[in-house]
Short mmCIF file of C-alpha atoms and ligand atoms in Angstrom, two decimals:
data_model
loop_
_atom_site.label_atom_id
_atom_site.label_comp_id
_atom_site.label_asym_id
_atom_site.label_seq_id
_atom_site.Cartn_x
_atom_site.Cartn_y
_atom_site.Cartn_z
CA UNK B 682 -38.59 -18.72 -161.70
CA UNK B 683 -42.24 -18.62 -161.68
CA UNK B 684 -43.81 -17.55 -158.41
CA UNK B 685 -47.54 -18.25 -158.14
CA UNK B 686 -49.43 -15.38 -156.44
CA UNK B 687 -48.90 -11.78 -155.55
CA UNK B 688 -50.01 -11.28 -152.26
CA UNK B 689 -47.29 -9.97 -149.61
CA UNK B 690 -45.29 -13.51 -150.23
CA UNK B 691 -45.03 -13.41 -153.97
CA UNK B 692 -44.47 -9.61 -154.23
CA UNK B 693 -41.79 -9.13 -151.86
CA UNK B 694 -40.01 -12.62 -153.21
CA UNK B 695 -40.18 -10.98 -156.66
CA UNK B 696 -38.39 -7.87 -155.41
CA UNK B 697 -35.88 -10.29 -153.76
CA UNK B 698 -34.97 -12.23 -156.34
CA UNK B 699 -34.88 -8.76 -159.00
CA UNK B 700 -32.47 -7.31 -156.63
CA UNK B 701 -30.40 -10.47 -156.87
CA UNK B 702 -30.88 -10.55 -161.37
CA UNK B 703 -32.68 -13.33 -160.86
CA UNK B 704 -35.65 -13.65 -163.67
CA UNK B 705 -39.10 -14.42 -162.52
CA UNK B 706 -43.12 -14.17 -163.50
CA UNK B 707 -45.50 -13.42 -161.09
CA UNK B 708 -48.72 -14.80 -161.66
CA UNK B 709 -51.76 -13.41 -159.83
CA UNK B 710 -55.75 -14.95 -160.14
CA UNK B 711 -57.12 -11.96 -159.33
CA UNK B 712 -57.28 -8.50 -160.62
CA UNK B 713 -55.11 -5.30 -159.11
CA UNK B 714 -57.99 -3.74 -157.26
CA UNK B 715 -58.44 -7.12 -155.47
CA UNK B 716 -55.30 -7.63 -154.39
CA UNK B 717 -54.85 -3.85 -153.12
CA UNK B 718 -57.60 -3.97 -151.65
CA UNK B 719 -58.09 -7.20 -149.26
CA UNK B 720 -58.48 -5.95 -145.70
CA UNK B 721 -56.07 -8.02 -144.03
CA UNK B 722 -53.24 -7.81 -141.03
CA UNK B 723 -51.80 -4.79 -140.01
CA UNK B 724 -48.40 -5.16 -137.59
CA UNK B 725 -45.09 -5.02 -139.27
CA UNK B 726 -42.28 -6.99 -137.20
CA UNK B 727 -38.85 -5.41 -137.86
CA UNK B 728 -37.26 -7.72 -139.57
CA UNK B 729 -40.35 -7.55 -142.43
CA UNK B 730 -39.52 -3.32 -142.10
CA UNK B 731 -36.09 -4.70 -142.86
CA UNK B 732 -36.68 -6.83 -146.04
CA UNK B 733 -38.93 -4.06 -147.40
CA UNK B 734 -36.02 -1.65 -147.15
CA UNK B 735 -33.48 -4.06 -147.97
CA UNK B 736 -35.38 -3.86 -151.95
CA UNK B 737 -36.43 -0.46 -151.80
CA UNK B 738 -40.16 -1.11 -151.27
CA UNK B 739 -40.18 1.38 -147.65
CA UNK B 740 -40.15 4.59 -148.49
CA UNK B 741 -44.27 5.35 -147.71
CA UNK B 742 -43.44 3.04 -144.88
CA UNK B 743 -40.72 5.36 -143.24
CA UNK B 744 -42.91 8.21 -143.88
CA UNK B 745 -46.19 6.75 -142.82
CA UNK B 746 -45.78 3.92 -140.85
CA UNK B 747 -46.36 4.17 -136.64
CA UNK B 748 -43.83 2.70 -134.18
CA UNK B 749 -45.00 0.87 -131.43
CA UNK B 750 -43.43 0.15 -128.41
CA UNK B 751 -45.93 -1.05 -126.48
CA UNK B 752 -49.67 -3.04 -126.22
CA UNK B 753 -52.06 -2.95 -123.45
CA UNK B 754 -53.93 -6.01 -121.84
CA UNK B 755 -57.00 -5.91 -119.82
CA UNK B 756 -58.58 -7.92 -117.57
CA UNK B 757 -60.80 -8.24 -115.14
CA UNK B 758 -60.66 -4.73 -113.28
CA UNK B 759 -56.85 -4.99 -114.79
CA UNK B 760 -55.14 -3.28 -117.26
CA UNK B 761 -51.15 -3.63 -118.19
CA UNK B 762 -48.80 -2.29 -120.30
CA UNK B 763 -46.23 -4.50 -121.94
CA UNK B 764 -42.98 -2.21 -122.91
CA UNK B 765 -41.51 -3.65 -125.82
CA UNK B 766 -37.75 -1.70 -126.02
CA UNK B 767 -37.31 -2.28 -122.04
CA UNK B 768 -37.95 -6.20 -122.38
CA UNK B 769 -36.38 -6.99 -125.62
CA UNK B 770 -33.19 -4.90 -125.29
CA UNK B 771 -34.76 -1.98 -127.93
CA UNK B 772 -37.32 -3.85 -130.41
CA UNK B 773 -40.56 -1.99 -131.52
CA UNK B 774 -43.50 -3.22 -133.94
CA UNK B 775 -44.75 -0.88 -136.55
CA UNK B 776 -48.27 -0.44 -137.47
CA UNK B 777 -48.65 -0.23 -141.55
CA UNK B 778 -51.61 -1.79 -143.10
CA UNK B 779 -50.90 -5.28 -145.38
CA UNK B 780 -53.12 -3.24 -148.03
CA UNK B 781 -50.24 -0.25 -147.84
CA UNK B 782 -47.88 -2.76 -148.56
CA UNK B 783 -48.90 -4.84 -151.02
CA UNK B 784 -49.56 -1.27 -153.19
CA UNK B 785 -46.02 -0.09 -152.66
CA UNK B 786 -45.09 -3.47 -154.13
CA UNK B 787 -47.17 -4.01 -156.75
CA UNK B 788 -46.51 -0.19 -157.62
CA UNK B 789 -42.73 -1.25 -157.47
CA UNK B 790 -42.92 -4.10 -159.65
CA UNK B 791 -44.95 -2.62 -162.46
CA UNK B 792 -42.63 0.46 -162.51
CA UNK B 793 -39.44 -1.81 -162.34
CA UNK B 794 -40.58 -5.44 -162.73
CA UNK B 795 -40.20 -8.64 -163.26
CA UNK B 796 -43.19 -9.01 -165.00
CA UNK B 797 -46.73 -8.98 -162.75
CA UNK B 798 -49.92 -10.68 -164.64
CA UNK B 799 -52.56 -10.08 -163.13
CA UNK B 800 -56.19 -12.33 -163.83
CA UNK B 801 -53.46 -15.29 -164.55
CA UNK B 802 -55.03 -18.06 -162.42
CA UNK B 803 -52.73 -21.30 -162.48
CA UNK B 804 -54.49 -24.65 -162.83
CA UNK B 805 -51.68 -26.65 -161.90
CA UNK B 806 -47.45 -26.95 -161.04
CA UNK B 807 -46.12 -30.24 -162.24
CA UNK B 808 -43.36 -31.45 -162.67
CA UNK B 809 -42.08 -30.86 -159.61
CA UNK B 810 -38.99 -33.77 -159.69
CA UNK B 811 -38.31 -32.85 -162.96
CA UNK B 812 -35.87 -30.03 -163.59
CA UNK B 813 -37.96 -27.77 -165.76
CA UNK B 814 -41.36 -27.67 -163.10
CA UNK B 815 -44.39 -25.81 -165.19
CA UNK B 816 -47.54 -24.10 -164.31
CA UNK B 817 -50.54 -23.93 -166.26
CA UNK B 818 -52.29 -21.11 -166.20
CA UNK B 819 -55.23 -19.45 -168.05
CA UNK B 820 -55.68 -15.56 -168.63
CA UNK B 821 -58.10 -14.24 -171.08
CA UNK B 822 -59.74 -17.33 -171.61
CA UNK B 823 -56.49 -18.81 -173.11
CA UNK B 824 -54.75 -22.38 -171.24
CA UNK B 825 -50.70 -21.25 -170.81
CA UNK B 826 -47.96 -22.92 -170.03
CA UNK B 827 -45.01 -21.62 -168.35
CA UNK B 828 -41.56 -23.29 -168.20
CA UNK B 829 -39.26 -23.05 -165.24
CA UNK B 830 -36.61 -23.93 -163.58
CA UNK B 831 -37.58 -23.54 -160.02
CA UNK B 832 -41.49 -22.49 -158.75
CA UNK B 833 -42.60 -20.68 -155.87
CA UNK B 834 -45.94 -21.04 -154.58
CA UNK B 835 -46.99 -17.81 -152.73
CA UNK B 836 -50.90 -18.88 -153.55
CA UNK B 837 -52.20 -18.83 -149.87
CA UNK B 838 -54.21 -21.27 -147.83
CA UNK B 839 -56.30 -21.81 -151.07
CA UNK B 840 -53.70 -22.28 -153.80
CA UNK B 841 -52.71 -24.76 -156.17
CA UNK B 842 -49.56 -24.94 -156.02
CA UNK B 843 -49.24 -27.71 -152.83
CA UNK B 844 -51.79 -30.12 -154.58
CA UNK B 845 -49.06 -30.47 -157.33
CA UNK B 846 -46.95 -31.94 -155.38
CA UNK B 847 -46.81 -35.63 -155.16
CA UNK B 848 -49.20 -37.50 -153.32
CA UNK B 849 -47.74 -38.29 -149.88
CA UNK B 850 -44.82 -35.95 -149.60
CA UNK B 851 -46.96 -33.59 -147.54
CA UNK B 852 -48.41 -33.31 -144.51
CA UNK B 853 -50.23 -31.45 -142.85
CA UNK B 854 -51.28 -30.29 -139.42
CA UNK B 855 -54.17 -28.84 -138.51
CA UNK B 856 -56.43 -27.18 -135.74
CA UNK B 857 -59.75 -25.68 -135.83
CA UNK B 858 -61.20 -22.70 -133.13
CA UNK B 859 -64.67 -22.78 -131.87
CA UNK B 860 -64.70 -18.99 -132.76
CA UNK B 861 -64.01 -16.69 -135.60
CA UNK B 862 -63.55 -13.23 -135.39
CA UNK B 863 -65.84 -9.77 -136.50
CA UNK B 864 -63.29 -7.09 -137.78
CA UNK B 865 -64.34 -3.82 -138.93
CA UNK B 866 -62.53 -1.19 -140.16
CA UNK B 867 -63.57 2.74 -139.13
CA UNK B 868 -63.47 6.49 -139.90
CA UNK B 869 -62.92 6.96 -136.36
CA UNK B 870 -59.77 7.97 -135.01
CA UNK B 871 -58.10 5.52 -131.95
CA UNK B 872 -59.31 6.34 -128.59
CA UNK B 873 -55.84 4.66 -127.81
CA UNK B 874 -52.34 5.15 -128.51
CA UNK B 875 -51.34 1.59 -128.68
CA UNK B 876 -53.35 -1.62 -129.27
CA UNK B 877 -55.74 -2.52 -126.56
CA UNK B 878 -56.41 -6.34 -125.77
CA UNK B 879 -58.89 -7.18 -123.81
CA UNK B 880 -60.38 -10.40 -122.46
CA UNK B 881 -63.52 -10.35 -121.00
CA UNK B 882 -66.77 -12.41 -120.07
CA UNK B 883 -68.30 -11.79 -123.17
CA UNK B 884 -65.77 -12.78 -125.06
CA UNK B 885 -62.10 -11.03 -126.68
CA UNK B 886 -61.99 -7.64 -128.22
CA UNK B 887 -58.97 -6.08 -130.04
CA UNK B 888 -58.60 -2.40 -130.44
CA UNK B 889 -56.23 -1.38 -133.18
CA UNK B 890 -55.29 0.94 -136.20
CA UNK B 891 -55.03 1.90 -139.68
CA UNK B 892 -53.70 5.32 -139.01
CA UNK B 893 -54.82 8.35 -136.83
CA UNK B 894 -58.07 8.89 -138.23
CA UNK B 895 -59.25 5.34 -138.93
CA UNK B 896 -59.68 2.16 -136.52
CA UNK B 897 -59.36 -1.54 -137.37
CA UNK B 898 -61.20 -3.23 -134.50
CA UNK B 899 -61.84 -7.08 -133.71
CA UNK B 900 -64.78 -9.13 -131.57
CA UNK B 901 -64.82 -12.69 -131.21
CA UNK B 902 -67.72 -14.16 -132.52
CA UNK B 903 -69.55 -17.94 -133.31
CA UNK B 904 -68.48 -19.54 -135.81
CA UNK B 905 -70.72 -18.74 -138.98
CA UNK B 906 -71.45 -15.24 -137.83
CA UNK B 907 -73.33 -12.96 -140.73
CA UNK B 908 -71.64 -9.33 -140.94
CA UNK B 909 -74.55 -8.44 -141.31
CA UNK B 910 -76.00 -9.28 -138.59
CA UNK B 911 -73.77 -6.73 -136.76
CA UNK B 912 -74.80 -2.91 -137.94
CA UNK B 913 -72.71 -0.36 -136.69
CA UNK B 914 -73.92 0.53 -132.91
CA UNK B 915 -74.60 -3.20 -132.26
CA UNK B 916 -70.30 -3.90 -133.42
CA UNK B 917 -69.62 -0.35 -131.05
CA UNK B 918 -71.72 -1.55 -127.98
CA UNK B 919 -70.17 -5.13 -128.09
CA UNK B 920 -66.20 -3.09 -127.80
CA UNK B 921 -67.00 -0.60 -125.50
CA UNK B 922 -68.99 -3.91 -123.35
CA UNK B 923 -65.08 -5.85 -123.75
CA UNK B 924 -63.05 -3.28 -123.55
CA UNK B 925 -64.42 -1.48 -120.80
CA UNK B 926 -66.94 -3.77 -118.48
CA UNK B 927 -66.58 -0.95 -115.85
CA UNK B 928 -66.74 1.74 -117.96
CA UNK B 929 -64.79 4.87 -117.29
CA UNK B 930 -63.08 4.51 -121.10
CA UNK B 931 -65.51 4.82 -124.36
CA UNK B 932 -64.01 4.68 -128.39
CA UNK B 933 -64.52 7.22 -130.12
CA UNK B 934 -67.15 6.10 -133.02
CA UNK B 935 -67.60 6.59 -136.54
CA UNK B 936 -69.04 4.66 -139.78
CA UNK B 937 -67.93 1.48 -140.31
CA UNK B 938 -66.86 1.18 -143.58
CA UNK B 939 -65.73 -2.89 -143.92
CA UNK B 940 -67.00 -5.44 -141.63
CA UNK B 941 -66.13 -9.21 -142.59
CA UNK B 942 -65.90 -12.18 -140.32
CA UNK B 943 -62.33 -13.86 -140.53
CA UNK B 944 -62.27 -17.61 -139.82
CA UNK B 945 -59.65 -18.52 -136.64
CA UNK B 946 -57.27 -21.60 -138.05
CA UNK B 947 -54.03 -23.01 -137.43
CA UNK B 948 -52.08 -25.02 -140.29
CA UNK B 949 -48.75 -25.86 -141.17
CA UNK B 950 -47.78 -27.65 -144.32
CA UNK B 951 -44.46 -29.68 -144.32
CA UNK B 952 -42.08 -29.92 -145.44
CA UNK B 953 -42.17 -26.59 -147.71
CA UNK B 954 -40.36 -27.65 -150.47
CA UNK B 955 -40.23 -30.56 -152.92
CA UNK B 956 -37.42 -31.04 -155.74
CA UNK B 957 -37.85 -27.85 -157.81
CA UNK B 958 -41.61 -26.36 -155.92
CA UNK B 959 -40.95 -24.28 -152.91
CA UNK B 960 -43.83 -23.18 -150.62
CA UNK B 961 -44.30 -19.75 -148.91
CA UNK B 962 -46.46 -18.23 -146.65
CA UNK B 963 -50.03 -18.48 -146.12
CA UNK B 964 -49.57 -21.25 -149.08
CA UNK B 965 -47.93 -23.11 -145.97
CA UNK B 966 -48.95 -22.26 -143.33
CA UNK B 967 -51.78 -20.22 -141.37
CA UNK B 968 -51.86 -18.79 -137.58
CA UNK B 969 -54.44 -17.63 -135.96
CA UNK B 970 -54.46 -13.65 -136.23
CA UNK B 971 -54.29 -13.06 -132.56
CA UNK B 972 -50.46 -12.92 -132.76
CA UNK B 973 -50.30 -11.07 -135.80
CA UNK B 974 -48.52 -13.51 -136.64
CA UNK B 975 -49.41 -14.35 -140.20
CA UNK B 976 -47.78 -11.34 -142.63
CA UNK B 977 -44.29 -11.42 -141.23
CA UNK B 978 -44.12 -15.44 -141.38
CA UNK B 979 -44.54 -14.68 -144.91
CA UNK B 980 -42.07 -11.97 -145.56
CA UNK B 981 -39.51 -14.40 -143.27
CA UNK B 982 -40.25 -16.95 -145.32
CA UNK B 983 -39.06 -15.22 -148.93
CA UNK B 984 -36.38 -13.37 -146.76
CA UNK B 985 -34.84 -17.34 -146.20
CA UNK B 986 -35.86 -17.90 -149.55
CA UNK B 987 -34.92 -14.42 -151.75
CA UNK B 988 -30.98 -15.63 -149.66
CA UNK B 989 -31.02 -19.16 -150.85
CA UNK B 990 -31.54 -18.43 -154.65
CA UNK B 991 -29.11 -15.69 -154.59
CA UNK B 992 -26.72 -17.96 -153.19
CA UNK B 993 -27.34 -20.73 -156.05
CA UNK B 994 -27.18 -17.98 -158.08
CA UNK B 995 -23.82 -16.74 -157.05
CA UNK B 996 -22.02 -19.86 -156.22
CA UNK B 997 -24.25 -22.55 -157.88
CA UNK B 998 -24.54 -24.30 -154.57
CA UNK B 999 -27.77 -25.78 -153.17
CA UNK B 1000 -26.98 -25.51 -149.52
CA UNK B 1001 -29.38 -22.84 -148.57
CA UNK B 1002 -32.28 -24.09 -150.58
CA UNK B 1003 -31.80 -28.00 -149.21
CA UNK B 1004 -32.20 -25.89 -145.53
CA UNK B 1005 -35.34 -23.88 -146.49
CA UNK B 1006 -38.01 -26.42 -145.29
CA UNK B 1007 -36.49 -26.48 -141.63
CA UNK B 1008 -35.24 -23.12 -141.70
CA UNK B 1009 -38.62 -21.88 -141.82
CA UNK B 1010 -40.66 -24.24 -140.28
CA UNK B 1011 -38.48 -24.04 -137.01
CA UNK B 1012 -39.75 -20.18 -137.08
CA UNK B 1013 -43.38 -21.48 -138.00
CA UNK B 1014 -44.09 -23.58 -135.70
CA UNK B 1015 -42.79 -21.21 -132.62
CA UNK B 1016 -44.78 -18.82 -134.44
CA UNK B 1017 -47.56 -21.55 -134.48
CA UNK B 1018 -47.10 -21.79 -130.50
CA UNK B 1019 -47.20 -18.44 -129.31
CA UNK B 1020 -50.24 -17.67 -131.45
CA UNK B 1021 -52.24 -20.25 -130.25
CA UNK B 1022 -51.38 -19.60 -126.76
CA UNK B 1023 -52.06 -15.63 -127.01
CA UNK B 1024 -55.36 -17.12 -128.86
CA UNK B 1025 -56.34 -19.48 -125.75
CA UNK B 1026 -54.93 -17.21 -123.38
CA UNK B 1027 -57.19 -14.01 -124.18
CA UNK B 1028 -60.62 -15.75 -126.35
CA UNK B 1029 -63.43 -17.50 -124.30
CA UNK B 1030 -64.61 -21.14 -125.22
CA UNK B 1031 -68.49 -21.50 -125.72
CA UNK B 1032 -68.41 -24.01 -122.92
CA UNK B 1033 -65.63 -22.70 -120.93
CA UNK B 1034 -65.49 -23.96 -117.62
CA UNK B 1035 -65.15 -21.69 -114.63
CA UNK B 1036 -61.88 -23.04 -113.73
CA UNK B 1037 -60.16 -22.40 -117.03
CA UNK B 1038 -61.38 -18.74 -116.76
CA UNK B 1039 -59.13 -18.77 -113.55
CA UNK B 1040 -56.38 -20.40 -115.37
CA UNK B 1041 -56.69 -17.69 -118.17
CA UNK B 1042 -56.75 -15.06 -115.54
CA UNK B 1043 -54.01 -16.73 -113.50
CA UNK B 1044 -51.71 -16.07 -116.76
CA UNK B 1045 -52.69 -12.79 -117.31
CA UNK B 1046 -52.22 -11.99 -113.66
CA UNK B 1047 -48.63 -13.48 -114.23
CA UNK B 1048 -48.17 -11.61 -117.30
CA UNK B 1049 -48.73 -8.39 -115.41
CA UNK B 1050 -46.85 -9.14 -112.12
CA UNK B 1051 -43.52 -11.20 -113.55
CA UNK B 1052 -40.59 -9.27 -115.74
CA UNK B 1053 -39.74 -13.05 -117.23
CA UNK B 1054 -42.87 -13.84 -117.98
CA UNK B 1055 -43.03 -10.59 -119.65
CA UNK B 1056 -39.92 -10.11 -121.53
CA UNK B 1057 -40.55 -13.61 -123.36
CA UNK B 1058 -44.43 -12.64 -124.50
CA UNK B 1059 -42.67 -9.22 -125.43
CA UNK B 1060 -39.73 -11.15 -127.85
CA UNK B 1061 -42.35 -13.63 -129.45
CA UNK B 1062 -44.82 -10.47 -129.88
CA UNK B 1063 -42.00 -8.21 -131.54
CA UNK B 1064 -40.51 -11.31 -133.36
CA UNK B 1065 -36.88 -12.43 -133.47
CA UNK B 1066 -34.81 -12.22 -136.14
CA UNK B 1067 -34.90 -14.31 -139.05
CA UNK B 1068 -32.63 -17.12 -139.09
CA UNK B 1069 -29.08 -16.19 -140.35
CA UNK B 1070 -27.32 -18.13 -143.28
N1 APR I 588 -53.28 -18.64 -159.33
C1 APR I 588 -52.77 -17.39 -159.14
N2 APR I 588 -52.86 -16.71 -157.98
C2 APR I 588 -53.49 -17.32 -156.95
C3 APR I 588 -54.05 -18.61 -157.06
C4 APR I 588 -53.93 -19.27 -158.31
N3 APR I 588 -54.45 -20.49 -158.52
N4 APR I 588 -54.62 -18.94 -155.85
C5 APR I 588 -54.42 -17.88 -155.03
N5 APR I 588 -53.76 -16.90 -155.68
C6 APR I 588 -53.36 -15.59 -155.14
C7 APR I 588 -54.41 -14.90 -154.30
O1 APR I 588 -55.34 -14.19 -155.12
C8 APR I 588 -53.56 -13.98 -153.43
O2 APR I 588 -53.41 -12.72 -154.04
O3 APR I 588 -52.27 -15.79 -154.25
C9 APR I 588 -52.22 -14.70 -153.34
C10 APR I 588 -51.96 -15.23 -151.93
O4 APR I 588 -51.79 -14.09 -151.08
P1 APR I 588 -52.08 -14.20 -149.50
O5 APR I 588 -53.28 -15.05 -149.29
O6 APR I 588 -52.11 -12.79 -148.98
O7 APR I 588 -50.86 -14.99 -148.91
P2 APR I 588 -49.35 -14.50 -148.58
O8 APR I 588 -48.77 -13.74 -149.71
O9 APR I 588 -48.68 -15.72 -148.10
O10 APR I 588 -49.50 -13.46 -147.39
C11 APR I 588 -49.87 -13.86 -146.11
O11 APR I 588 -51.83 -12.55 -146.14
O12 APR I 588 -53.64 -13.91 -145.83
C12 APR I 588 -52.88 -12.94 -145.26
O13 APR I 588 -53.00 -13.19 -142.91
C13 APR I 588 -52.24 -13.50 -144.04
O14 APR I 588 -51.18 -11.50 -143.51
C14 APR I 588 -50.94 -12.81 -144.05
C15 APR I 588 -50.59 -12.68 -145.49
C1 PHB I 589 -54.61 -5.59 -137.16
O1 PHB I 589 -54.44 -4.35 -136.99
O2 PHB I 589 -55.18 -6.06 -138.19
C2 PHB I 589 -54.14 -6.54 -136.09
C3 PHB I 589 -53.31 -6.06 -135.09
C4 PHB I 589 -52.87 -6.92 -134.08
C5 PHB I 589 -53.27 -8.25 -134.10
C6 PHB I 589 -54.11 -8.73 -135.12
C7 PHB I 589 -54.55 -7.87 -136.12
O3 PHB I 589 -52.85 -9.07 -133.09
#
């Protein structure tokens, strides 16, 4: 099996498919430090705390992760709470940083394997109809060429391994946002207990966490925002101006020490497999972060996927891999939906009338006042479970 990236996709698939004797190669473009290092999301559904345990990759988690059980909204003079266990029959999220993750995996896999190569960017997959599918790769300024019987492209939204797939299988859906966000990461510890949403006139803010002592905090901002053009007070003024119009609340500030500007898309790729080349995660598909969305899509994705190969392994059928594609995608695109919905619901259009402000409002409002409306934000937030066999 050759899997073709090791961010959270590719790592956890690995561990998967180990656990099952399964032999693969991960193959990863960039170097360690990279890859343990990429700020990225930060909200671990349960049933991606699951999978982790399920190969052994949780034990900083359990120590170190933080249980949620709730979020807060704000609004205009409003704030809500949204109780997770009381409107989903006991479900919680769990804060633990995508960086924490990937290092517990990649610490896993180099301790235990399969094998990991690092600086090993693939060119190409072809072959995919054939039943020996290879990827060419180059590491150390030598061309490679690895044989396999299946591949797994866990390469993100900028991979290779969809373009090697014939021309016209795919197709794919797409959606741009007229915004993008700011996120910045602080040695300040959470003037909150839980995350903080907030729409406002000026546009959304996001209040969350790393840990106790350090924040990970989101504005919306244009499209084609510099970083830079945000120092520190300027990024502090902006969420205390969302987060609290009326003041009365201030976060506690510190030095920012990362500030990038994350582009807002929406794409799904289908279907996500072709004869021997399977596709997981970001490689296809990408929510918009509001959701948080995007990191447990991934690990559900190699949960359906880590089953199906086990179960080819163990009774040679195909039945579970045939499924994959619409397995997932059924999960996707509801993932897709609520995302973009929490996305429109909370960010502000640059030309936003002032009618859908009161639409916006209206939702919140309903959000706050109505159990139903409530309990079903609160099961798409904390995630359902992934699909049994
Ligand atoms: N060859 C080898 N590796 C590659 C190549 C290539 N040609 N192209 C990309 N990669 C690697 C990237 O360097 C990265 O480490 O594939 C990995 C893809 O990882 P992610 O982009 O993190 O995607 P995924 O594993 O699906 O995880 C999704 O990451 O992007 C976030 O918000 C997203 O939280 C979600 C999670
Ligand atoms: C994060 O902490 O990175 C995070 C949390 C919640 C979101 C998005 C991002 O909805």
């Amino acid at each position: 099996m050759g899997i073709v990236g090791a961010g959270p996709a590719g790592l956890l698939l690995a561990r998967q498919l180990h656990a099952s004797g399964i032999d693969c190669v991960v193959l990863e473009s960039r170097d360690r430090s990279y890859v343990e290092r990429r700020q990225r999301a930060g909200i671990l559904e349960q049933s991606t705390v699951d999978a982790l345990r399920s190969v052994g990759a949780a034990d900083r988690l359990e120590r170190e992760a933080l249980p949620h059980d709730g979020i807060e909204l704000r609004f205009s003079r409003r704030s809500f709470r949204l109780d997770f266990p009381s409107l989903t029959g006991g479900r919680r999220v769990w804060v633990y940083a995508q960086t924490e993750m990937v290092k517990d995996l990649v610490a896993l896999q180099l301790k235990e394997g399969p094998p990991l190569l690092f600086e090993a960017r693939a060119l190409a997959v072809e072959g995919a109809n054939t039943d020996n599918p290879v990827i060419r790769y180059t590491r150390s300024g030598r061309e490679h060429t690895l044989s396999c019987d299946w591949v797994v492209g866990c390469d993100g939204y900028h991979g290779v391994t969809r373009h090697g797939l014939p021309r016209g299988v795919l197709r794919t859906y797409e959606r741009g946002h007229p915004y993008a966000w700011l996120g910045v990461l602080a040695e300040a510890p959470p003037a909150y207990e839980e995350l903080v949403y907030a729409h406002s006139e000026r546009g959304f803010a996001l209040a969350s966490m790393r840990s106790p002592q350090v924040s990970r905090l989101y504005l919306q901002v244009p499209n084609g925002t510099d970083p830079e053009d945000w120092p520190d007070d300027r990024v502090w003024d902006e969420l205390d101006a969302r987060l609290a119009p009326h003041g009365g609340w201030r976060l506690h500030r510190g030095p920012i020490t990362a500030r990038s500007v994350l582009p807002m898309r929406s794409s799904v790729t289908e279907p996500m497999a072709h004869g021997r080349v399977f596709l997981a995660g970001d490689a296809a598909h990408i929510v918009p972060p509001t959701g948080a969305k995007g990191l447990n899509l991934a690990a559900a994705d190699v949960t359906v996927l880590g089953r199906a190969f086990s179960h080819l392994n163990v009774t040679g059928s195909t039945r579970l891999l045939d499924t994959y594609s619409a397995t997932c995608l059924r999960r996707v695109w509801r993932a897709e939906h609520f995302s973009n919905l929490m996305t429109s619901l909370l960010h502000r259009d640059p030309d936003q009338s002032a009618f859908a402000t009161r639409l916006q409002l209206a939702q919140l409002e309903r959000l706050a006042t109505s159990p139903h409306a409530a309990a079903e934000f609160a099961a798409q937030y904390t995630g359902l479970p992934v699909e049994a066999e």
